[in-house]
Tab-separated table of C-alpha atoms in Angstrom:
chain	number	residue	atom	x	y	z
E	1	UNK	CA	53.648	0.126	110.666
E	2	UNK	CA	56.955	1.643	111.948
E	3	UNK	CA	58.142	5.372	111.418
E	4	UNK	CA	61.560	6.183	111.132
E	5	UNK	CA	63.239	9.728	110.557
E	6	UNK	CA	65.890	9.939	107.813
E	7	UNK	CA	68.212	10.021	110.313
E	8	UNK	CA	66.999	7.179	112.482
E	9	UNK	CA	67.026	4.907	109.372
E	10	UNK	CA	70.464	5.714	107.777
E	11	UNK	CA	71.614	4.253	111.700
E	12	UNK	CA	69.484	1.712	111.883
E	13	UNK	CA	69.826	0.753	108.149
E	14	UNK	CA	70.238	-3.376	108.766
E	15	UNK	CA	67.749	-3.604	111.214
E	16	UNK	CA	64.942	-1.713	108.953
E	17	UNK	CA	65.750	-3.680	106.196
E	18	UNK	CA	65.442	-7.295	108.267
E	19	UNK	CA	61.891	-5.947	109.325
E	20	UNK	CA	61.167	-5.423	105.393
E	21	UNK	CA	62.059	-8.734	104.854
E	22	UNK	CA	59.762	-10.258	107.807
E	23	UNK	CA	57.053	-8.375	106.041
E	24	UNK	CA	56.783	-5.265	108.438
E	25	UNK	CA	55.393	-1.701	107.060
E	26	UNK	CA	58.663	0.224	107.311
E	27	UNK	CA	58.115	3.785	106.530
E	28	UNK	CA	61.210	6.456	106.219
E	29	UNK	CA	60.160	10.351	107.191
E	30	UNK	CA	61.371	13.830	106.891
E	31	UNK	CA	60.439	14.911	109.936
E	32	UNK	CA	56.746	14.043	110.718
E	33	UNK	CA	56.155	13.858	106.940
E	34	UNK	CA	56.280	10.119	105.388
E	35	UNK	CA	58.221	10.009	102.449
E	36	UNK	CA	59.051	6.477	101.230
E	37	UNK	CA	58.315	2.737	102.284
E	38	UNK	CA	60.870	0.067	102.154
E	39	UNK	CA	59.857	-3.063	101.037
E	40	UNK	CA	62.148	-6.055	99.858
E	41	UNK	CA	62.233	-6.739	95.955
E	42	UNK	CA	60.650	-10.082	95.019
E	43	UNK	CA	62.577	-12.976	94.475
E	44	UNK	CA	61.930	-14.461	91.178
E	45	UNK	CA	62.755	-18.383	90.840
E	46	UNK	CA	65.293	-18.436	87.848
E	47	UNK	CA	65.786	-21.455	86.104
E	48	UNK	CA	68.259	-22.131	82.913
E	49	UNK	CA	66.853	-24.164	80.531
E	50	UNK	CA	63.391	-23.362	80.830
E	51	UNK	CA	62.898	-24.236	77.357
E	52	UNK	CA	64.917	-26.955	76.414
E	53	UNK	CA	63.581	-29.741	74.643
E	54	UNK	CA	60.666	-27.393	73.685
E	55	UNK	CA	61.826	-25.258	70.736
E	56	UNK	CA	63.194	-28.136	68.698
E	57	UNK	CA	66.185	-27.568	66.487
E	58	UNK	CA	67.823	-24.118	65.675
E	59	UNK	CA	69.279	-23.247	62.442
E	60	UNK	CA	73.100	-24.620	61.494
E	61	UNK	CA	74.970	-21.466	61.144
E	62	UNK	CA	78.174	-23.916	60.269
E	63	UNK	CA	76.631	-25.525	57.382
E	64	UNK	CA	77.146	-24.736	54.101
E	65	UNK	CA	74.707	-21.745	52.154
E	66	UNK	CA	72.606	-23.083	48.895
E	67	UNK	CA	73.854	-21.336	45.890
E	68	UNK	CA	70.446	-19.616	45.696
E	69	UNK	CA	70.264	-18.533	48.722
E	70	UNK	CA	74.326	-17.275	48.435
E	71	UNK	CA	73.341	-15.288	45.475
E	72	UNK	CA	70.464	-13.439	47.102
E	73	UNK	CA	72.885	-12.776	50.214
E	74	UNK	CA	75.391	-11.150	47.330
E	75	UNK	CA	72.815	-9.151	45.500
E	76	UNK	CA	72.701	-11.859	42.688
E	77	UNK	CA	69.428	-12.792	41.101
């Protein structure tokens, strides 16, 4: 575990966060007093089209309505 003062890690910002990264305790102090870790933000694996081929079709919003379902839409019965 490394100690820094406030000061000490606003100077030696990029090295502090390289040591987060390499999985090294960094802790950030007000004086003697520990105040905050730093510790890097996971990584998720994003993928587009997680899903596809797996939720079948969607609706056609370009087709046509039914009249029946047109009337409900206008308030008709």
């Amino acid at each position: 575990m490394q100690q820094f003062t406030i000061h000490a890690a606003k100077t030696n910002l990029s090295r502090l966060i390289e040591a987060a990264l390499r999985g090294e305790d960094v802790i950030i102090a007000r004086g003697s007093k520990p105040m905050v870790r730093l510790v890097p933000v996971a990584q998720g694996a994003f993928k587009v089209g997680l899903l596809k081929g797996k939720l079948g079709p969607g609706p056609d919003f370009f087709e046509p309505v039914g009249d029946d379902d047109l009337d409900l839409w206008e308030g008709g019965r």
